[in-house]
XYZ file of C-alpha atoms in Angstrom:
648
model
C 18.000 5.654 -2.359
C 17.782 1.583 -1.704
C 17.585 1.041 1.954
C 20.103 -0.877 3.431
C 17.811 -3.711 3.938
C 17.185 -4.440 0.518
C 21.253 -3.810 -0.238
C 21.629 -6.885 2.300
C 19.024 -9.309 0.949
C 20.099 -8.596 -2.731
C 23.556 -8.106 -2.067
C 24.482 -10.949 -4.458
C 23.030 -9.127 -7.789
C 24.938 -6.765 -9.835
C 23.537 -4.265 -11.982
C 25.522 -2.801 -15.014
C 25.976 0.798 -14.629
C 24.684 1.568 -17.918
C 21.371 -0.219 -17.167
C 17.955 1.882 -16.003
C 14.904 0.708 -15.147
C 11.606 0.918 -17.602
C 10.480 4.104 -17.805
C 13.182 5.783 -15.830
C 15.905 6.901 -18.486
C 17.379 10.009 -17.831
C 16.229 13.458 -20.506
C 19.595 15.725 -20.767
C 18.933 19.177 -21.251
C 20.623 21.755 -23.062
C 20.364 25.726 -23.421
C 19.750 25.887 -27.132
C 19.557 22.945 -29.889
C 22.294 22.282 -32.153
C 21.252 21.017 -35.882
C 20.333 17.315 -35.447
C 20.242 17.350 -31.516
C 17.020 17.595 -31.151
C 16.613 14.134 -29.764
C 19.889 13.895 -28.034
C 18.684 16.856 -25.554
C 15.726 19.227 -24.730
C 15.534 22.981 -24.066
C 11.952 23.258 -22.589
C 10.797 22.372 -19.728
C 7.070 20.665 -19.162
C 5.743 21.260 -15.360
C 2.590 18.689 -14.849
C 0.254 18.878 -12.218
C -1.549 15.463 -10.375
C -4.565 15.678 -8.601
C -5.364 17.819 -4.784
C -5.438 15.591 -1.614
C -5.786 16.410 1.583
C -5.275 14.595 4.751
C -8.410 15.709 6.302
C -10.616 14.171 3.358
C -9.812 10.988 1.871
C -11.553 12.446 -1.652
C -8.922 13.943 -4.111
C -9.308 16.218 -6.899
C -8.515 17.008 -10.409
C -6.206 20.033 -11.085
C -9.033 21.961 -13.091
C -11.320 21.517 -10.318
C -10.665 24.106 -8.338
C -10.278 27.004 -10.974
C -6.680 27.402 -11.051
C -4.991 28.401 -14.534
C -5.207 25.716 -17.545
C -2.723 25.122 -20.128
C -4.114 26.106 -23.198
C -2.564 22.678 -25.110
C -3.887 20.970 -22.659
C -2.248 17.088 -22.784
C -2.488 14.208 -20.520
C 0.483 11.704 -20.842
C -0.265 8.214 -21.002
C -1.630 6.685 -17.883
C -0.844 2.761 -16.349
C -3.524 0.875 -14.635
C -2.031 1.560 -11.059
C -2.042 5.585 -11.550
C -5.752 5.247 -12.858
C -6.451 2.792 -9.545
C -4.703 5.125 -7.130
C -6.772 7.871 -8.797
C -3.271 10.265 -9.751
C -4.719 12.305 -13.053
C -1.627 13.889 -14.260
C -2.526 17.077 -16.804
C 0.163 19.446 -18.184
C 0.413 22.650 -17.035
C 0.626 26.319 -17.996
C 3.739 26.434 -16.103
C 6.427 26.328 -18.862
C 10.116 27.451 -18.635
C 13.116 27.008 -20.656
C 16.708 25.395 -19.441
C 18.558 28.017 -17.447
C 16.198 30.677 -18.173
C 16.040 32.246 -15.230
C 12.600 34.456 -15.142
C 11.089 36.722 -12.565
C 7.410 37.275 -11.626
C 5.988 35.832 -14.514
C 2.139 35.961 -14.712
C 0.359 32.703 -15.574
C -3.137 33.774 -15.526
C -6.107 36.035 -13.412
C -9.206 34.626 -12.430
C -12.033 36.621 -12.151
C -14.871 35.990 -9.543
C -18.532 38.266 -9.647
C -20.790 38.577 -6.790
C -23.540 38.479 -8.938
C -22.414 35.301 -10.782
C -23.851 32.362 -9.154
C -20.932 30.415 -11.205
C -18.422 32.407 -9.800
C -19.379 32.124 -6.558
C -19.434 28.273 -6.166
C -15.927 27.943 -8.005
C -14.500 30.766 -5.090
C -16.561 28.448 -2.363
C -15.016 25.558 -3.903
C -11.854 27.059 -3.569
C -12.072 28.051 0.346
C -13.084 24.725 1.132
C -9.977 23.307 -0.479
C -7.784 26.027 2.003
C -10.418 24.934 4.939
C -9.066 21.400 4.695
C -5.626 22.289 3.286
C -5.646 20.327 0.060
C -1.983 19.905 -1.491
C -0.412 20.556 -4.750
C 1.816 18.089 -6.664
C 3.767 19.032 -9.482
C 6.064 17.190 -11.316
C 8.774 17.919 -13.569
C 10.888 15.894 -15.160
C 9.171 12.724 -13.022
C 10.583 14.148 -10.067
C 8.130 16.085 -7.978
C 8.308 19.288 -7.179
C 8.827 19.716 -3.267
C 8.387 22.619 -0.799
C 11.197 22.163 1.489
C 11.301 23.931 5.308
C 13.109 24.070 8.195
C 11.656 22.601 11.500
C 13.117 21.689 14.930
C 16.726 21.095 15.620
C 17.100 22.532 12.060
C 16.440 19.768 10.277
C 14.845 19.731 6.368
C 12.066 18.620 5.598
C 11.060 18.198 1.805
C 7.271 17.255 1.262
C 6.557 16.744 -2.103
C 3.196 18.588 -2.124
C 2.393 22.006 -1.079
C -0.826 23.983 0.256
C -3.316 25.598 -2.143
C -3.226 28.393 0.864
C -4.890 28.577 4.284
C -6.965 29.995 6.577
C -6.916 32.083 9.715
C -10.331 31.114 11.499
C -13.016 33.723 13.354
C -10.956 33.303 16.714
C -7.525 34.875 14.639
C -6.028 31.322 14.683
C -4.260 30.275 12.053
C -4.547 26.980 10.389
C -1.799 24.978 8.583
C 0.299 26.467 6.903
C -0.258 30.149 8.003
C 1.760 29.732 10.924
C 4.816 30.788 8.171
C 4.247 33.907 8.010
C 2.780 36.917 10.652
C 1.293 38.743 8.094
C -1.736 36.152 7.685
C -3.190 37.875 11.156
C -6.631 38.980 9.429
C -9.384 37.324 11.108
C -12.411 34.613 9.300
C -9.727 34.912 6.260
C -8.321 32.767 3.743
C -4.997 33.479 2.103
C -4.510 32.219 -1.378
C -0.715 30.718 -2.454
C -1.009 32.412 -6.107
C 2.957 32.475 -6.284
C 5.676 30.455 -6.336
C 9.161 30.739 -6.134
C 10.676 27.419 -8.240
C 14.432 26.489 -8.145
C 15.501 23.946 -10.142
C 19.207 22.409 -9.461
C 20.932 20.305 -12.655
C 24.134 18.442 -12.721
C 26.179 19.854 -15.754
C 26.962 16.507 -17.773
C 29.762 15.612 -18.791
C 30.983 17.493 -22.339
C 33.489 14.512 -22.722
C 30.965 11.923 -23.497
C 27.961 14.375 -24.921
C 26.182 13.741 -22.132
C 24.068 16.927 -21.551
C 22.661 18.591 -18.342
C 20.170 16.666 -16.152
C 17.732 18.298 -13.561
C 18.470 16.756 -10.260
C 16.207 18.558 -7.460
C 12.926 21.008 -7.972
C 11.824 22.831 -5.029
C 9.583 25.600 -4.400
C 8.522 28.208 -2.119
C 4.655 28.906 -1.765
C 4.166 32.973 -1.432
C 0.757 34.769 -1.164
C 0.498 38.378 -3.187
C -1.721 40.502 -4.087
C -0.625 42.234 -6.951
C -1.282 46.125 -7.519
C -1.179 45.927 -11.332
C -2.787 42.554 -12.168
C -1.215 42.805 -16.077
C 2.254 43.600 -15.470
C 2.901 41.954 -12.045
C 5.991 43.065 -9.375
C 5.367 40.021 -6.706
C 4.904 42.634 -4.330
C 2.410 43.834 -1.562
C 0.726 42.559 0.483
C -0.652 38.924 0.937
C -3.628 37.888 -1.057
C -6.772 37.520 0.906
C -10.360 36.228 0.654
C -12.776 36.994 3.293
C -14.819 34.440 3.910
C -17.629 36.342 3.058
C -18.151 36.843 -0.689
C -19.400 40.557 -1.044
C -17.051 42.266 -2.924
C -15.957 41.074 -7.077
C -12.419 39.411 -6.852
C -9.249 39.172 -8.512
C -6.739 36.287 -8.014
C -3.166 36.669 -10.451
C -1.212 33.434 -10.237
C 2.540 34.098 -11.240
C 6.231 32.243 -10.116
C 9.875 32.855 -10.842
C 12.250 30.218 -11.754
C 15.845 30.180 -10.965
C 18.212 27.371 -12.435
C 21.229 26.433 -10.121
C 23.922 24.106 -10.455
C 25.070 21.617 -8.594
C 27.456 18.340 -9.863
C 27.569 16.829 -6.270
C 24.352 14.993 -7.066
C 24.015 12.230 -9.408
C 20.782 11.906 -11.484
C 21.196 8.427 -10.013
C 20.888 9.655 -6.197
C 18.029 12.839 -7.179
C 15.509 11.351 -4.809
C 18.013 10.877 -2.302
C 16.896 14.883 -0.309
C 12.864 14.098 -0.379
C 13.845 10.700 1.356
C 16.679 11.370 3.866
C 13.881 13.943 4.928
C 11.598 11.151 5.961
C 13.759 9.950 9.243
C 12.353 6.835 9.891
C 15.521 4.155 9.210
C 16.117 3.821 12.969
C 12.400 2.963 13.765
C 12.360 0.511 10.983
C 15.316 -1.113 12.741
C 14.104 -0.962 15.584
C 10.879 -2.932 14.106
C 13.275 -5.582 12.328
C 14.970 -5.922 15.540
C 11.799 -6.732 17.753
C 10.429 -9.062 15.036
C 13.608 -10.564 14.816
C 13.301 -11.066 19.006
C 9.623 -13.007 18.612
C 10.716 -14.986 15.287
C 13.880 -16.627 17.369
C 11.477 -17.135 20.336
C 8.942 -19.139 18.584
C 11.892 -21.135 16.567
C 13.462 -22.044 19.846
C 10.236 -22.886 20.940
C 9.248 -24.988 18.065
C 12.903 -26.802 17.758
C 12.153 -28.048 21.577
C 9.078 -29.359 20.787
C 10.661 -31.060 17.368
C 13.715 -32.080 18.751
C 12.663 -33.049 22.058
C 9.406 -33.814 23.145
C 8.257 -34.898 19.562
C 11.410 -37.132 19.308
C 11.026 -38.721 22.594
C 7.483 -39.613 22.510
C 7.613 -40.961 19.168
C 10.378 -43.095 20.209
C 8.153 -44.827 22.741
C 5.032 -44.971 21.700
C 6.737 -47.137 18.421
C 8.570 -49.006 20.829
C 5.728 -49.776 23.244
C 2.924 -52.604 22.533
C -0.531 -51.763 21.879
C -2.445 -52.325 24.839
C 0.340 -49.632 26.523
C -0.512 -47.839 23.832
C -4.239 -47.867 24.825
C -3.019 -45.747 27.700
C -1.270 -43.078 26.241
C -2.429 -39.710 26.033
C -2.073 -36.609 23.845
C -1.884 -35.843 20.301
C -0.593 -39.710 19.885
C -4.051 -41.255 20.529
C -6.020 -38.713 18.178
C -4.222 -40.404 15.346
C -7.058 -42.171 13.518
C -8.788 -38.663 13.398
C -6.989 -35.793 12.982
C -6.999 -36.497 9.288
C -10.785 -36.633 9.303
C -12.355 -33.970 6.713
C -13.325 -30.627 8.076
C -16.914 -29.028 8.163
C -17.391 -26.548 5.073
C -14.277 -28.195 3.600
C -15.213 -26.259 0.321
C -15.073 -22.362 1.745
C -11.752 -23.816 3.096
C -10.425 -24.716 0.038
C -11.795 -21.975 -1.666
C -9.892 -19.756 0.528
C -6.899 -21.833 0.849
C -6.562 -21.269 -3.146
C -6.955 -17.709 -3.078
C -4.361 -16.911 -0.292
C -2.045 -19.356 -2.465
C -2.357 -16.702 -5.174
C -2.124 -13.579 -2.905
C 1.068 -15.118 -1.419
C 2.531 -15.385 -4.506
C 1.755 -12.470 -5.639
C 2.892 -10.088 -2.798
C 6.457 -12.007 -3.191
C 6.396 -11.401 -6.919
C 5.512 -7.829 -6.346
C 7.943 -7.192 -3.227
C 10.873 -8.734 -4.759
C 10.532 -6.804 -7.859
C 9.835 -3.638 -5.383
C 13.122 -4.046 -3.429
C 14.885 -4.231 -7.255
C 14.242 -1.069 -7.700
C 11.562 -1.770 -10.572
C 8.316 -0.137 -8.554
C 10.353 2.750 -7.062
C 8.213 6.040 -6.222
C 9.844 7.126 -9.802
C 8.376 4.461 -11.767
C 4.491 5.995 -10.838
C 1.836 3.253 -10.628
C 3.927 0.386 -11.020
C 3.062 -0.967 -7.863
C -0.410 -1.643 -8.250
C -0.284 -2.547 -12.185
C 2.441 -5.393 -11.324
C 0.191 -6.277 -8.130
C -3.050 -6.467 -10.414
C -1.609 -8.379 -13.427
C 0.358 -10.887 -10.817
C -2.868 -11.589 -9.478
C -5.191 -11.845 -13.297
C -2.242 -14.072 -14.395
C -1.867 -16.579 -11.020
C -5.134 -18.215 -11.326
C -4.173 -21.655 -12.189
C -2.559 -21.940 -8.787
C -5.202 -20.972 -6.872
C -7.824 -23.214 -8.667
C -5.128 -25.745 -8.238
C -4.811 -25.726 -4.407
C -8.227 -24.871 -4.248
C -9.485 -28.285 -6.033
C -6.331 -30.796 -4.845
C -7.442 -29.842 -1.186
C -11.355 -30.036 -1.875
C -10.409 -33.404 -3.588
C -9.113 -34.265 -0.089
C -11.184 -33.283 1.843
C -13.605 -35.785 0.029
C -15.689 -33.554 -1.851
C -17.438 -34.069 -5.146
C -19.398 -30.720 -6.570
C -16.039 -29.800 -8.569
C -17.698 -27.319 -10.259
C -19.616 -25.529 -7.012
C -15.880 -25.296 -6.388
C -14.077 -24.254 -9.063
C -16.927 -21.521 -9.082
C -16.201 -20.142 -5.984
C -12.696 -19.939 -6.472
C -13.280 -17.940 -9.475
C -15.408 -15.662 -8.226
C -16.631 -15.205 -4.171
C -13.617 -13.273 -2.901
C -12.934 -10.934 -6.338
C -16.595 -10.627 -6.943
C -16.607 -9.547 -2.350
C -13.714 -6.914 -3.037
C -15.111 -5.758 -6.615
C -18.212 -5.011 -5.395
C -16.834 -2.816 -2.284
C -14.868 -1.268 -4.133
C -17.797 -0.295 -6.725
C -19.633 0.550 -4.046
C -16.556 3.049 -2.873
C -16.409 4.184 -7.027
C -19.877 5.376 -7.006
C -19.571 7.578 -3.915
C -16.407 8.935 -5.702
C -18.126 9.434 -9.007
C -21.095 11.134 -6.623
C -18.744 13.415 -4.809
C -16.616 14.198 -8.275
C -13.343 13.036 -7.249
C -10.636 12.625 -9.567
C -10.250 8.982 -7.500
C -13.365 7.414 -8.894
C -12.143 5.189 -11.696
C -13.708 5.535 -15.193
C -16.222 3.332 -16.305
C -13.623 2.260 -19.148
C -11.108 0.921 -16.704
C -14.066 -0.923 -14.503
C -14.992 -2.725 -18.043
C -11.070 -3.439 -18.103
C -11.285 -4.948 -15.095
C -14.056 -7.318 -15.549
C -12.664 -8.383 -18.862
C -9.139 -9.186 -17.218
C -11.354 -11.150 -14.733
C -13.425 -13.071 -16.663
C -11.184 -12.781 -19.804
C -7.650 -14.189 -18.243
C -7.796 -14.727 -14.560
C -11.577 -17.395 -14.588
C -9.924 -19.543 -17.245
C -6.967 -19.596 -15.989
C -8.598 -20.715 -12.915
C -10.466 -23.439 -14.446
C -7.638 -24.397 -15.824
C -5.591 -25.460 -12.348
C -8.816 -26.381 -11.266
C -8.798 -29.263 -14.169
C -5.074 -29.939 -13.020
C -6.254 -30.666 -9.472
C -9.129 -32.243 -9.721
C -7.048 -34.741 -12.023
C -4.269 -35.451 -9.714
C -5.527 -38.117 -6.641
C -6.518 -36.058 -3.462
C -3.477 -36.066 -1.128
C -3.065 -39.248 0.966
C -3.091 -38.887 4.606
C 0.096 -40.892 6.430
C -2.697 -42.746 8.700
C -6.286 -44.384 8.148
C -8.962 -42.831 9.353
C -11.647 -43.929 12.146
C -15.096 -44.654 11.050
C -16.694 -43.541 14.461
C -15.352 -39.669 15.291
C -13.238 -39.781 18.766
C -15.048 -37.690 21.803
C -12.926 -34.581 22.564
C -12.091 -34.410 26.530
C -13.294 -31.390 28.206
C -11.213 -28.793 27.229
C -8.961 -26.059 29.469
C -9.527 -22.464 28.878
C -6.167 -21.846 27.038
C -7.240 -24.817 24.494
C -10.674 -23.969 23.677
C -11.155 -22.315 20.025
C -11.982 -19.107 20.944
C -9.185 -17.940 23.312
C -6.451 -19.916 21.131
C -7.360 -17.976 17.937
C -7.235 -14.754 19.673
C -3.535 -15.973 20.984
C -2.628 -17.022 17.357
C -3.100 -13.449 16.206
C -1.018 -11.469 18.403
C 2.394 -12.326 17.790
C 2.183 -12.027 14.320
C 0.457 -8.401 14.555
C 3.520 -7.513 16.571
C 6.050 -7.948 14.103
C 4.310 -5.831 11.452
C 2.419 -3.314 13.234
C 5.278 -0.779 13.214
C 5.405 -1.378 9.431
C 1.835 -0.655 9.345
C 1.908 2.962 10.487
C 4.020 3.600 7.130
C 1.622 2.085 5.269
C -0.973 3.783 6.067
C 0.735 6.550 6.181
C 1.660 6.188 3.016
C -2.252 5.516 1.521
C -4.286 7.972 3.619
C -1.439 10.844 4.735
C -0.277 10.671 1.602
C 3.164 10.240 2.433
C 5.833 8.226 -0.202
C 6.523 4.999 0.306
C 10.060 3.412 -0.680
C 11.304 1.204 2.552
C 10.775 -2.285 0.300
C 13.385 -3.344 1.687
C 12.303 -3.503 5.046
C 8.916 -4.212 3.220
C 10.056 -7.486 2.217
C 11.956 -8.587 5.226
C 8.890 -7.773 7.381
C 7.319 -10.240 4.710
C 9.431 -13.156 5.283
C 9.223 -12.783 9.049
C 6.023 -12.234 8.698
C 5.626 -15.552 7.330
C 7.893 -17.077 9.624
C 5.962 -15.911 12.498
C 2.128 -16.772 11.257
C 3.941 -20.613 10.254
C 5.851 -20.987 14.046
C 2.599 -19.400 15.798
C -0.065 -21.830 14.211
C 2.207 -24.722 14.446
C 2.648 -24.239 18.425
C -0.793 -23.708 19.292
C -1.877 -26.711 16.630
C 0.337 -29.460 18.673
C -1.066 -27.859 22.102
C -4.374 -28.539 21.200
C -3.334 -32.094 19.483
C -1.737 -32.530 23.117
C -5.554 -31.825 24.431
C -6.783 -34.350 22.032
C -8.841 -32.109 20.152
C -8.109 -32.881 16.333
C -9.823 -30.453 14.934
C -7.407 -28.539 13.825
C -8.445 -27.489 9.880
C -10.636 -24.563 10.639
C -8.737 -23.734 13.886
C -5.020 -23.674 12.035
C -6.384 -21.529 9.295
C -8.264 -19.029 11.632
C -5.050 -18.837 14.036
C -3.018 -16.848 11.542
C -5.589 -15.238 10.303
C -6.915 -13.608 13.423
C -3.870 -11.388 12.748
C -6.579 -9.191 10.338
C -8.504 -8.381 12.801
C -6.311 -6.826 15.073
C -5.047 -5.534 11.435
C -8.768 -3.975 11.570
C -8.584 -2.842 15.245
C -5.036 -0.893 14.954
C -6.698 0.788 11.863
C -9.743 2.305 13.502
C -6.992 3.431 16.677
C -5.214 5.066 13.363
C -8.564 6.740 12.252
C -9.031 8.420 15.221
C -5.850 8.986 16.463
C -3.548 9.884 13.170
C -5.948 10.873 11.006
C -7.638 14.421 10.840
C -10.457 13.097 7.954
C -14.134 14.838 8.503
C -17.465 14.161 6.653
C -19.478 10.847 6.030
C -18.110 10.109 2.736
C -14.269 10.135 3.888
C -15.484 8.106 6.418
C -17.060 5.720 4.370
C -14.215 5.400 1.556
C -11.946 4.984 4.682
C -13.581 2.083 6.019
C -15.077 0.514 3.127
C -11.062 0.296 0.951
C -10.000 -0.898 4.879
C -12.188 -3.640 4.314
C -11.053 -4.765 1.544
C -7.348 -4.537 2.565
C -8.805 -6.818 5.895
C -10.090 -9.103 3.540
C -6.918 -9.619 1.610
C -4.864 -10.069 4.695
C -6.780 -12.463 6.477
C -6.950 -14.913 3.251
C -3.409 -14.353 3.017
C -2.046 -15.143 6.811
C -4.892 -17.316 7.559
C -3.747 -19.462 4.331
C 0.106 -19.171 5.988
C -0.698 -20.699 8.621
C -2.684 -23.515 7.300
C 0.137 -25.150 5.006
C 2.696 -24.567 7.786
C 0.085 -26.640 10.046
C -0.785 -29.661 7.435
C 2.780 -29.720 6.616
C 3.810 -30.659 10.690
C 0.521 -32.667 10.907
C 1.769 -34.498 7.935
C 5.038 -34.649 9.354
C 4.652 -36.047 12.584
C 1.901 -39.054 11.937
C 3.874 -40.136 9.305
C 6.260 -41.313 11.285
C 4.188 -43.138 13.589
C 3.773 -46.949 13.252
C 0.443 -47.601 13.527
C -1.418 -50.811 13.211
């Protein structure tokens, strides 16, 4: 489903009906093969399982890993670079069925678990801890995933595409999760296994005109716990299945399901993921958050046409008109001319990080406005980060570009100290966190931790593609003439008058950062929903137009606080402009440690740690990326408005 936000940005592209999407082409599905049809349709039926999360932990697992029944062909379909980042490990399944074969109680496998097995018992203890902290099942079939949809208040839907491996009803007879469903889980210091599941699948019929066979459009399920009286030849029913917490007694666990096919031609395979995300009701608060960053992007453009149209009009008008020695009198941002142009301090990290955000901005529009296409939809798995990574390997001659032009003009000469650091001090700051974060996966066993193949992967894309590219723009820049300021510059620096609270540094970069925040932070809390509640993610349309004014907003914000502080005669605006915007990441930081401890149900030290130390990293990002916004929005009206002054 395209949000209506995206319909209105892109309302001017058409799309052939006949056209899909890589990787998205519809499989028809027939009962039984005719000769020579056996690539026009398929009769089986593959379920694949992705890793075990949890929103109390932020470490996931591999299928296998708790002990739940293998496929015996066991195949993994080709993974992309974002499913490997994001840590999804898709395996197939024993789970097999074939089109419209309905099938009841059909046993998948026992497991076995001996007290005297030391083995046995660490798999079972592995397997209550997973109900403790009510790790989820994803399945997928036919790259739609499986979802357990209920009924909550005001009898509305909801479909989450994940379900519980089972639950737990604690000492005091309180039950956790997902055994508030059913009374029957009353037993006391119990866990309750979900070894059955009821599977509907719905399919739109085709159409026999064109040979167009069936096509699944839904797959829902219905988590059960049984224990089973007759563990070969299965009845799905009795009683639930429970494990005391105490392991005293040998166990038996029988995992079995029941598939019914149903049909349905008022959904189009087009529209299938249409019931997971009506289920997510958020459209009106995403509105809402358009609307109120709408509100503060019209206030600061009202404010900033004033000061352009008016005041900035009017005294440029004099002070051309008037003589010098009246000049000599003037005050304000007029009289700071011969230094505002004057080169920063540590006019190489500035540049440096003035090249980087360059190639994060591009690449977040890049990646958005491919997003809100339709091209990374949830269906198209991993597509997201993969586009995001090989923007970013293949935009390095931009960023040693900026990076090197502005270093040029800020005067400096150690090109290659430069070119360096563009290369390598922010990637080699968010590589090594995030190595750092990969070896307490790899420690703790999670199916997140990212194989040492794909780390050598990385480094070779870095060093391989994205350093000489890098070099590269850096060659470009450093050949092109450093850009020429509109005025000369004073050999002896002007003395800055004393300075009013609301113009020092400090308080003005705190300002700078709020107005921004504001028009994202509702955005935010999907976000991070979406990473650490595991939740799906599709509302790039709103994505992107929180972008733009987003951008809007860090350029208007830096620009107005820039010309107050030119009015106080303090020209040192580089540094300041730069850290304006950018402040937003920190109050990006604050709002996420409110969201740890407020949204989020994670326990242990190493969630914690993975939590804060991938936060980082997205903190990092951010700040390079507004902080660079509002720098190039801030040369470009210093630029602007001393050019037009006549000065002797």
């Amino acid at each position: 489903m395209k949000s209506l936000a995206c319909v209105v940005l892109l309302s001017f592209i058409r799309v052939n009906a006949g056209f899909y999407l890589p990787g998205l082409a519809p499989v028809n599905f027939c009962e039984k093969k005719a000769d020579g049809d056996a690539e026009e349709c398929q009769t089986d039926i593959q379920l694949f399982v992705n890793r075990l999360d949890s929103v109390e932990s932020v470490l996931p697992y591999e299928y296998d890993t708790f002990d739940f029944c293998k496929d015996t062909n066991e195949r993994r379909p080709s993974e992309n670079l974002g499913q490997v980042l994001f840590g999804e490990r898709i395996d197939s399944s024993p789970y097999k069925f074939s089109f419209k074969s309905d099938q009841t109680c059909v046993k998948v496998c026992t497991k076995s678990y001996d007290t005297t097995a030391a083995v046995d018992k660490l798999k079972l203890d592995f397997l209550k801890r997973g109900m403790e902290l009510n790790y989820q099942h994803h399945w997928i079939v036919d790259n739609m995933p499986v979802t357990w949809c209920y009924i909550v208040e005001n009898d509305q839907q909801i479909c989450n595409p994940g379900f519980p491996i089972g639950c737990l009803v604690n000492q005091e007879g309180n039950p956790k999760d997902a055994c508030v469903i059913n009374a029957d889980f009353n037993k006391r210091d119990t866990f309750y296994v979900f070894n059955h599941v009821d599977i509907t699948i719905v399919y739109h019929s085709g159409d026999e005109s064109t040979g167009m066979g069936a096509r699944l459009v839904a797959a829902t399920l219905e988590p059960k716990s049984i224990k089973h009286s007759d563990d070969e030849n299965p009845s799905c029913e009795g009683p639930p299945m429970d494990v005391p917490a105490s392991f005293e007694n040998n166990l038996k666990i029988t995992y079995s399901y029941s598939i019914t096919f149903k049909q349905n031609n008022a959904i189009r395979w087009a529209s299938r993921w249409d019931y997971i995300l009506v289920s997510m009701p958020h459209t009106n608060i995403q509105w809402f958050s358009i609307s109120n960053s709408l509100v503060i992007v019209l206030f600061l453009s009202g404010m900033v046409a004033m000061i352009m149209l008016r005041t900035l009009h009017k005294d440029i008008a004099r002070y051309n008109q008037i003589d010098q020695e009246e000049a000599q009198e003037e005050s304000g941002w007029k009289q700071v001319h011969g230094d505002v142009f004057r080169p920063p301090r540590m006019g190489m990290l500035l540049s440096v990080f003035l090249g980087q955000g360059t190639q994060i901005f591009i690449m977040t529009f890049i990646t958005l406005f491919l997003a809100c296409l339709g091209f990374l939809s949830p269906a198209n798995r991993g597509a997201l980060m993969t586009c995001a990574v090989v923007l970013w390997v293949l935009l390095g001659t931009p960023a040693g570009y900026v990076s090197s032009r502005l270093y040029k003009t800020f005067g400096g000469e150690k090109w290659k100290t430069n070119v360096l650091l563009t290369a390598f001090l922010c990637p080699g700051i968010v590589f090594v966190d995030f190595f750092l974060m990969n070896l307490i996966l790899w420690v703790e066993g999670s199916s997140a931790a990212v194989p040492f193949g794909t780390l050598v992967a990385i480094l070779a894309l870095w060093f391989g593609i994205s350093v000489p590219l890098t070099f590269v723009g850096a060659y470009f820049g450093f050949k092109k003439p450093g850009i020429e300021p509109p005025v000369r510059t004073n050999q002896i620096p002007r003395q800055i008058p004393e300075q009013s609270f609301f113009t020092k540094p400090v308080p003005g970069i705190f300002m700078g950062g709020i107005l921004p925040f504001g028009c994202i932070f509702i955005q935010l809390f999907f976000i991070l929903n979406s990473i650490w509640s595991h939740q799906m993610y599709y509302m790039f349309g709103f994505l992107f137009l929180v972008f733009i004014i987003l951008v809007i907003t860090c350029s208007e914000a830096t620009v107005l606080l820039c010309y107050f502080h030119l009015c106080a005669e303090d020209y040192h605006w580089w540094w300041r402009s730069f850290l304006t915007s950018g402040f937003t990441a920190v109050y990006l930081f604050i709002y996420a440690i409110h969201y740890f401890f407020s949204k989020l149900q994670i326990i242990g030290a190493a969630s914690t740690i993975l939590y804060f130390g991938y936060t980082s990293i997205m903190v990092l990002i951010f700040f390079i990326f507004t902080g660079s916004i509002g720098f190039f929005a801030c040369f470009f009206f210093v630029n602007k408005i001393y050019s037009v002054l006549k000065v002797d």
